[in-house]
CSV table of C-alpha atoms in Angstrom, one decimal:
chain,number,residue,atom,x,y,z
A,458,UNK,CA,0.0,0.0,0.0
A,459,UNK,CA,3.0,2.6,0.8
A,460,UNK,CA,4.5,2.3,-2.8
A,461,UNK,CA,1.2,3.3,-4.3
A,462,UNK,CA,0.5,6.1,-2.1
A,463,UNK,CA,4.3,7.3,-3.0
A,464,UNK,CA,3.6,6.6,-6.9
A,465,UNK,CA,0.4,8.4,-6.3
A,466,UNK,CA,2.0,11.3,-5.0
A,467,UNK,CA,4.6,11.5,-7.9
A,468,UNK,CA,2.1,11.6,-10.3
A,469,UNK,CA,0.2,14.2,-8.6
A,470,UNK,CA,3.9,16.1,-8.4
A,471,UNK,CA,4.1,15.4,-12.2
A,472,UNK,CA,1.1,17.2,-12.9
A,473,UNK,CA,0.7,19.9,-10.8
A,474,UNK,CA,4.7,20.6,-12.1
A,475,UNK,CA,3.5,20.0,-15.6
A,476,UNK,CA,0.1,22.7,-15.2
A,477,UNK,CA,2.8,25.0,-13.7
A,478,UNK,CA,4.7,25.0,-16.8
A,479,UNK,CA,2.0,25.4,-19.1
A,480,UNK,CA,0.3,28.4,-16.8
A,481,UNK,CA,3.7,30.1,-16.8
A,482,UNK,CA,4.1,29.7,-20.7
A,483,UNK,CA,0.6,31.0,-21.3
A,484,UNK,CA,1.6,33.9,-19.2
A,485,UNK,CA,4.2,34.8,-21.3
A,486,UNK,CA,2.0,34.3,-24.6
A,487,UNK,CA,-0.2,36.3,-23.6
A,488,UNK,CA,2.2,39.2,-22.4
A,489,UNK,CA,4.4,39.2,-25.4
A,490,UNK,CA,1.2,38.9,-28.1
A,491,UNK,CA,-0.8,42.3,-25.9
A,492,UNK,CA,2.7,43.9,-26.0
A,493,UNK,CA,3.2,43.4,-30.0
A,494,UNK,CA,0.3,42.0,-31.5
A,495,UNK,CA,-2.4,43.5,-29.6
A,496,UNK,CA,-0.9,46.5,-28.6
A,497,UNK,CA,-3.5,49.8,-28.5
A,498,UNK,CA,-2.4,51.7,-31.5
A,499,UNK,CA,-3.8,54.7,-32.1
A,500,UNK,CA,-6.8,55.1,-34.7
A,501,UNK,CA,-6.9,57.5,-37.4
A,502,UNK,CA,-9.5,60.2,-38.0
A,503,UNK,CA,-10.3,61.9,-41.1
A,504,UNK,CA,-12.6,64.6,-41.7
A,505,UNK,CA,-14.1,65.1,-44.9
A,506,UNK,CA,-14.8,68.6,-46.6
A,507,UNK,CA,-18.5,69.8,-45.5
A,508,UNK,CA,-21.5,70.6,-47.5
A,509,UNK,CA,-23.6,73.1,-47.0
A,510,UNK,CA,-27.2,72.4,-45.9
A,511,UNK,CA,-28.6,75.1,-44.9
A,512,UNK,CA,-28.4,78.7,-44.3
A,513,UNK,CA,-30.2,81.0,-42.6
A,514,UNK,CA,-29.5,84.9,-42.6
A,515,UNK,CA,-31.8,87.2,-40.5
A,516,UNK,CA,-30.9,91.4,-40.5
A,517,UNK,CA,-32.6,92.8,-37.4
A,518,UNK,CA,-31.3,91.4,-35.1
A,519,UNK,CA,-27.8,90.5,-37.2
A,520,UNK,CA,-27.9,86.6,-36.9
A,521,UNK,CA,-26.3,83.9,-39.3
A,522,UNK,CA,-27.0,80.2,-38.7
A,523,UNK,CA,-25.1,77.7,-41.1
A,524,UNK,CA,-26.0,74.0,-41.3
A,525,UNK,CA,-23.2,72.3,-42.5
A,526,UNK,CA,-23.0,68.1,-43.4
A,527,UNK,CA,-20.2,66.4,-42.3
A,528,UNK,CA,-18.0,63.0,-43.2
A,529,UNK,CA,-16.1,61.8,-40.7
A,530,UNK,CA,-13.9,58.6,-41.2
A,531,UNK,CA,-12.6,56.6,-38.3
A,532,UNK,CA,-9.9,53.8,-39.2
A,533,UNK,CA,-9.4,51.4,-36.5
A,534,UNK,CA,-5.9,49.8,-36.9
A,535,UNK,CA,-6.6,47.4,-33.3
A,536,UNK,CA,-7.6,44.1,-33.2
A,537,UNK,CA,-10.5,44.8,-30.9
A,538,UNK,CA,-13.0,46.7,-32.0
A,539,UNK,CA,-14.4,49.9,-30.2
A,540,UNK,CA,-18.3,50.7,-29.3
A,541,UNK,CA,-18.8,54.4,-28.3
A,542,UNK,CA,-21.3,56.6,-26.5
A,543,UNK,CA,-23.0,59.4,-27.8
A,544,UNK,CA,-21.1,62.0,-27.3
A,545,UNK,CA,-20.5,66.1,-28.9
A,546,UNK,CA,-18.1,67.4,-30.9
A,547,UNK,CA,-17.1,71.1,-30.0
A,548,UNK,CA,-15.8,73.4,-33.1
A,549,UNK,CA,-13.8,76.3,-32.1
A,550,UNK,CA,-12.6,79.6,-33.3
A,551,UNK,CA,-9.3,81.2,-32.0
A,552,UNK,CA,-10.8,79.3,-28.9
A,553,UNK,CA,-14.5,80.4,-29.3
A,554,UNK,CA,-17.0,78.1,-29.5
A,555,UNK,CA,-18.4,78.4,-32.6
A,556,UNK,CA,-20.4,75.0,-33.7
A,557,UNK,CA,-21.5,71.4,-31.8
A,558,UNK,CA,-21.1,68.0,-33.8
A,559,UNK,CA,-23.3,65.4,-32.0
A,560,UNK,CA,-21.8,61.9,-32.7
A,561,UNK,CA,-24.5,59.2,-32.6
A,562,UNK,CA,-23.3,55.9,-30.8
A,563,UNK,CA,-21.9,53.2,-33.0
A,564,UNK,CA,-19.2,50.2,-33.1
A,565,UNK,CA,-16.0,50.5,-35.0
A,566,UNK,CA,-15.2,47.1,-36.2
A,567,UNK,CA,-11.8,45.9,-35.4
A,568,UNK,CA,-9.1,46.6,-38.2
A,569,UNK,CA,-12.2,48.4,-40.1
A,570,UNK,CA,-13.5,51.8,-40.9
A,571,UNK,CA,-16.6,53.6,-40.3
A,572,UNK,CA,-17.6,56.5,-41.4
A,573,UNK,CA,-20.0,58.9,-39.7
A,574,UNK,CA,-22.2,61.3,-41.2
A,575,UNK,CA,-23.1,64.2,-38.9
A,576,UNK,CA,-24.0,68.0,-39.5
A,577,UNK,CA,-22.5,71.3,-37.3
A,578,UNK,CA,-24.9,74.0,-36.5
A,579,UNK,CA,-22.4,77.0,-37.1
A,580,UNK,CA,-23.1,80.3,-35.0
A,581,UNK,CA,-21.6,82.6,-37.4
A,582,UNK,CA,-22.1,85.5,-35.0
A,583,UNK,CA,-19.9,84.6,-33.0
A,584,UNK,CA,-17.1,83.9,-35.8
A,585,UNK,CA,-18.1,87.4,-37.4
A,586,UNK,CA,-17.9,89.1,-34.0
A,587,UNK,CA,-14.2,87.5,-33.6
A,588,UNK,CA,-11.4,90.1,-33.4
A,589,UNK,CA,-9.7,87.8,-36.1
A,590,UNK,CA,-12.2,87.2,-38.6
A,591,UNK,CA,-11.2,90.0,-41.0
A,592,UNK,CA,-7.7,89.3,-40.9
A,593,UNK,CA,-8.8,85.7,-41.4
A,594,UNK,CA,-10.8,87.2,-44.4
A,595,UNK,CA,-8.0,89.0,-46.3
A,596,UNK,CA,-6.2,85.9,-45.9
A,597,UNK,CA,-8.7,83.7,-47.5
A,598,UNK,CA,-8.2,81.4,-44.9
A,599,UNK,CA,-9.9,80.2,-41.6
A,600,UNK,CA,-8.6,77.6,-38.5
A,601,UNK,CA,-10.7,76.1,-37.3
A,602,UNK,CA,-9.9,73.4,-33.8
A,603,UNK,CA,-12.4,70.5,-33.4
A,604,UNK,CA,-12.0,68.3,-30.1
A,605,UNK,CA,-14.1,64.9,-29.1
A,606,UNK,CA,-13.6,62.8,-26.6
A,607,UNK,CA,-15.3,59.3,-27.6
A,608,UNK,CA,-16.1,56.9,-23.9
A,609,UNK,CA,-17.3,53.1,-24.7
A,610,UNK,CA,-15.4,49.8,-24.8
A,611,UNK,CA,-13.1,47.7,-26.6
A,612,UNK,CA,-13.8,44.3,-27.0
A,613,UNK,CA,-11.6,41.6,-28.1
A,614,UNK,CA,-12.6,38.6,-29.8
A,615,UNK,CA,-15.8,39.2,-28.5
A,616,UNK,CA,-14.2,37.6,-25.4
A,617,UNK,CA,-12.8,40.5,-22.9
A,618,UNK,CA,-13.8,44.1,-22.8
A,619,UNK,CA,-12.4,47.0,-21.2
A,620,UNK,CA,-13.2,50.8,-20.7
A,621,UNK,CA,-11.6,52.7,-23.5
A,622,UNK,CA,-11.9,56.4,-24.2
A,623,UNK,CA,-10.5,58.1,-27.2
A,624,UNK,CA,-9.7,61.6,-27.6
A,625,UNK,CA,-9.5,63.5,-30.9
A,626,UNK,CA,-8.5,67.1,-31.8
A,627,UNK,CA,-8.6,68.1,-35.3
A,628,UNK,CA,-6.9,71.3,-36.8
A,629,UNK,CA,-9.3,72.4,-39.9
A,630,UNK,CA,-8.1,75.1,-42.6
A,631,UNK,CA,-10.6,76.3,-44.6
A,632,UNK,CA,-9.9,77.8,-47.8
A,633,UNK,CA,-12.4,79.5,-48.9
A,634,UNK,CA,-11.2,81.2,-52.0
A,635,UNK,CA,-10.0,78.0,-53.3
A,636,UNK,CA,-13.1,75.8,-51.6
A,637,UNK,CA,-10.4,74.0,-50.2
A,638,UNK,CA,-10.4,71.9,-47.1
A,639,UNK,CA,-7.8,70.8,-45.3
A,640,UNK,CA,-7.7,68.8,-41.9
A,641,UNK,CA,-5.0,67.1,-39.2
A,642,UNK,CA,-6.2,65.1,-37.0
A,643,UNK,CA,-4.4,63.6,-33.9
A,644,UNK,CA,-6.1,60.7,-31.6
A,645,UNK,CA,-5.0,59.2,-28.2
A,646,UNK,CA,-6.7,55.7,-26.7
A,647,UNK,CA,-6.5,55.5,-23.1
A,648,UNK,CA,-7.8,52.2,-21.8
Protein backbone atom coordinates (compact mmCIF):
# COMPACT_ATOMS: atom_id res chain seq x y z
CA UNK A 1 0.00 0.00 0.00
CA UNK A 2 2.95 2.58 0.79
CA UNK A 3 4.52 2.28 -2.77
CA UNK A 4 1.17 3.30 -4.29
CA UNK A 5 0.50 6.08 -2.15
CA UNK A 6 4.33 7.31 -2.97
CA UNK A 7 3.62 6.64 -6.90
CA UNK A 8 0.37 8.36 -6.29
CA UNK A 9 1.95 11.27 -4.97
CA UNK A 10 4.60 11.55 -7.87
CA UNK A 11 2.07 11.63 -10.26
CA UNK A 12 0.17 14.24 -8.56
CA UNK A 13 3.85 16.07 -8.40
CA UNK A 14 4.10 15.42 -12.19
CA UNK A 15 1.05 17.23 -12.94
CA UNK A 16 0.70 19.90 -10.80
CA UNK A 17 4.66 20.65 -12.06
CA UNK A 18 3.51 20.04 -15.57
CA UNK A 19 0.09 22.66 -15.20
CA UNK A 20 2.84 25.03 -13.65
CA UNK A 21 4.67 25.03 -16.83
CA UNK A 22 2.03 25.44 -19.11
CA UNK A 23 0.33 28.41 -16.83
CA UNK A 24 3.70 30.08 -16.83
CA UNK A 25 4.15 29.69 -20.70
CA UNK A 26 0.60 30.99 -21.28
CA UNK A 27 1.59 33.92 -19.23
CA UNK A 28 4.16 34.80 -21.25
CA UNK A 29 2.03 34.26 -24.59
CA UNK A 30 -0.17 36.32 -23.56
CA UNK A 31 2.23 39.17 -22.36
CA UNK A 32 4.37 39.25 -25.38
CA UNK A 33 1.16 38.94 -28.06
CA UNK A 34 -0.80 42.32 -25.86
CA UNK A 35 2.68 43.90 -25.99
CA UNK A 36 3.17 43.37 -29.96
CA UNK A 37 0.34 41.95 -31.48
CA UNK A 38 -2.40 43.51 -29.57
CA UNK A 39 -0.91 46.51 -28.62
CA UNK A 40 -3.45 49.81 -28.51
CA UNK A 41 -2.39 51.74 -31.49
CA UNK A 42 -3.80 54.75 -32.14
CA UNK A 43 -6.79 55.08 -34.67
CA UNK A 44 -6.86 57.52 -37.35
CA UNK A 45 -9.52 60.17 -38.05
CA UNK A 46 -10.28 61.89 -41.15
CA UNK A 47 -12.56 64.58 -41.67
CA UNK A 48 -14.13 65.13 -44.94
CA UNK A 49 -14.79 68.58 -46.62
CA UNK A 50 -18.45 69.82 -45.53
CA UNK A 51 -21.49 70.58 -47.46
CA UNK A 52 -23.58 73.11 -47.00
CA UNK A 53 -27.22 72.36 -45.90
CA UNK A 54 -28.56 75.12 -44.90
CA UNK A 55 -28.36 78.71 -44.31
CA UNK A 56 -30.24 81.03 -42.57
CA UNK A 57 -29.52 84.89 -42.60
CA UNK A 58 -31.81 87.21 -40.54
CA UNK A 59 -30.93 91.39 -40.54
CA UNK A 60 -32.63 92.77 -37.39
CA UNK A 61 -31.28 91.39 -35.14
CA UNK A 62 -27.75 90.52 -37.16
CA UNK A 63 -27.89 86.56 -36.85
CA UNK A 64 -26.35 83.91 -39.27
CA UNK A 65 -26.98 80.24 -38.70
CA UNK A 66 -25.10 77.67 -41.13
CA UNK A 67 -26.04 73.97 -41.28
CA UNK A 68 -23.21 72.25 -42.50
CA UNK A 69 -22.96 68.11 -43.40
CA UNK A 70 -20.15 66.44 -42.27
CA UNK A 71 -18.02 63.04 -43.22
CA UNK A 72 -16.12 61.85 -40.68
CA UNK A 73 -13.95 58.62 -41.19
CA UNK A 74 -12.56 56.58 -38.28
CA UNK A 75 -9.89 53.79 -39.16
CA UNK A 76 -9.38 51.36 -36.54
CA UNK A 77 -5.88 49.78 -36.88
CA UNK A 78 -6.61 47.42 -33.30
CA UNK A 79 -7.61 44.08 -33.18
CA UNK A 80 -10.51 44.81 -30.90
CA UNK A 81 -13.03 46.70 -32.00
CA UNK A 82 -14.42 49.86 -30.19
CA UNK A 83 -18.34 50.73 -29.26
CA UNK A 84 -18.83 54.39 -28.33
CA UNK A 85 -21.33 56.60 -26.49
CA UNK A 86 -22.97 59.40 -27.75
CA UNK A 87 -21.11 62.01 -27.27
CA UNK A 88 -20.46 66.08 -28.88
CA UNK A 89 -18.14 67.37 -30.90
CA UNK A 90 -17.13 71.10 -30.02
CA UNK A 91 -15.78 73.39 -33.06
CA UNK A 92 -13.80 76.31 -32.12
CA UNK A 93 -12.60 79.57 -33.33
CA UNK A 94 -9.30 81.21 -32.04
CA UNK A 95 -10.77 79.35 -28.88
CA UNK A 96 -14.46 80.45 -29.31
CA UNK A 97 -17.03 78.12 -29.49
CA UNK A 98 -18.42 78.40 -32.64
CA UNK A 99 -20.40 75.02 -33.67
CA UNK A 100 -21.46 71.36 -31.83
CA UNK A 101 -21.10 67.97 -33.85
CA UNK A 102 -23.32 65.45 -32.04
CA UNK A 103 -21.84 61.91 -32.71
CA UNK A 104 -24.54 59.18 -32.56
CA UNK A 105 -23.27 55.87 -30.76
CA UNK A 106 -21.90 53.21 -33.01
CA UNK A 107 -19.17 50.23 -33.05
CA UNK A 108 -16.03 50.49 -35.02
CA UNK A 109 -15.16 47.05 -36.17
CA UNK A 110 -11.83 45.89 -35.38
CA UNK A 111 -9.14 46.62 -38.22
CA UNK A 112 -12.20 48.43 -40.10
CA UNK A 113 -13.53 51.75 -40.87
CA UNK A 114 -16.64 53.61 -40.30
CA UNK A 115 -17.63 56.50 -41.42
CA UNK A 116 -19.99 58.89 -39.66
CA UNK A 117 -22.24 61.31 -41.24
CA UNK A 118 -23.07 64.19 -38.87
CA UNK A 119 -23.99 68.00 -39.46
CA UNK A 120 -22.49 71.31 -37.32
CA UNK A 121 -24.93 73.97 -36.47
CA UNK A 122 -22.39 76.96 -37.11
CA UNK A 123 -23.10 80.28 -34.97
CA UNK A 124 -21.63 82.63 -37.45
CA UNK A 125 -22.08 85.53 -34.98
CA UNK A 126 -19.87 84.62 -33.01
CA UNK A 127 -17.10 83.94 -35.81
CA UNK A 128 -18.06 87.42 -37.44
CA UNK A 129 -17.93 89.11 -33.96
CA UNK A 130 -14.16 87.47 -33.60
CA UNK A 131 -11.36 90.13 -33.38
CA UNK A 132 -9.68 87.84 -36.13
CA UNK A 133 -12.21 87.18 -38.61
CA UNK A 134 -11.25 90.01 -41.03
CA UNK A 135 -7.71 89.25 -40.87
CA UNK A 136 -8.83 85.70 -41.41
CA UNK A 137 -10.85 87.24 -44.42
CA UNK A 138 -8.00 88.99 -46.27
CA UNK A 139 -6.21 85.90 -45.91
CA UNK A 140 -8.71 83.67 -47.47
CA UNK A 141 -8.21 81.44 -44.91
CA UNK A 142 -9.90 80.24 -41.63
CA UNK A 143 -8.63 77.56 -38.52
CA UNK A 144 -10.72 76.10 -37.32
CA UNK A 145 -9.88 73.36 -33.75
CA UNK A 146 -12.40 70.48 -33.44
CA UNK A 147 -11.96 68.28 -30.08
CA UNK A 148 -14.09 64.92 -29.12
CA UNK A 149 -13.64 62.81 -26.60
CA UNK A 150 -15.33 59.30 -27.58
CA UNK A 151 -16.08 56.93 -23.90
CA UNK A 152 -17.26 53.15 -24.72
CA UNK A 153 -15.35 49.82 -24.76
CA UNK A 154 -13.08 47.66 -26.59
CA UNK A 155 -13.76 44.27 -26.99
CA UNK A 156 -11.63 41.57 -28.06
CA UNK A 157 -12.65 38.60 -29.85
CA UNK A 158 -15.84 39.18 -28.50
CA UNK A 159 -14.21 37.64 -25.37
CA UNK A 160 -12.81 40.47 -22.93
CA UNK A 161 -13.85 44.12 -22.80
CA UNK A 162 -12.44 46.97 -21.19
CA UNK A 163 -13.17 50.77 -20.66
CA UNK A 164 -11.58 52.66 -23.49
CA UNK A 165 -11.85 56.42 -24.23
CA UNK A 166 -10.53 58.09 -27.22
CA UNK A 167 -9.69 61.63 -27.64
CA UNK A 168 -9.55 63.49 -30.93
CA UNK A 169 -8.48 67.13 -31.77
CA UNK A 170 -8.56 68.06 -35.33
CA UNK A 171 -6.88 71.30 -36.82
CA UNK A 172 -9.32 72.37 -39.86
CA UNK A 173 -8.10 75.05 -42.65
CA UNK A 174 -10.58 76.30 -44.57
CA UNK A 175 -9.85 77.82 -47.78
CA UNK A 176 -12.40 79.50 -48.94
CA UNK A 177 -11.18 81.17 -52.02
CA UNK A 178 -9.98 77.99 -53.32
CA UNK A 179 -13.07 75.79 -51.56
CA UNK A 180 -10.39 73.97 -50.15
CA UNK A 181 -10.40 71.89 -47.11
CA UNK A 182 -7.77 70.80 -45.32
CA UNK A 183 -7.66 68.79 -41.89
CA UNK A 184 -5.00 67.09 -39.24
CA UNK A 185 -6.16 65.13 -36.97
CA UNK A 186 -4.37 63.60 -33.89
CA UNK A 187 -6.12 60.71 -31.56
CA UNK A 188 -5.00 59.24 -28.19
CA UNK A 189 -6.72 55.70 -26.72
CA UNK A 190 -6.49 55.49 -23.10
CA UNK A 191 -7.85 52.19 -21.78
Amino acid sequence: MPSNNRSYRKGLKLCCAATSIFIVIFIIISLILFFTVFKPKQPHVIVHPPSLQHIEFQLFPVSLNVTLGLVVTIDNRNYGSFRYKDTITYISYHGTSIAEVPIEHETVPARGKLNITTYANVTAVQLISSPYFWGDVRAGQFNLTSMATLHGKVGVFKILKMGATVSSTCDISVHFISQDIESKCHSKIKL
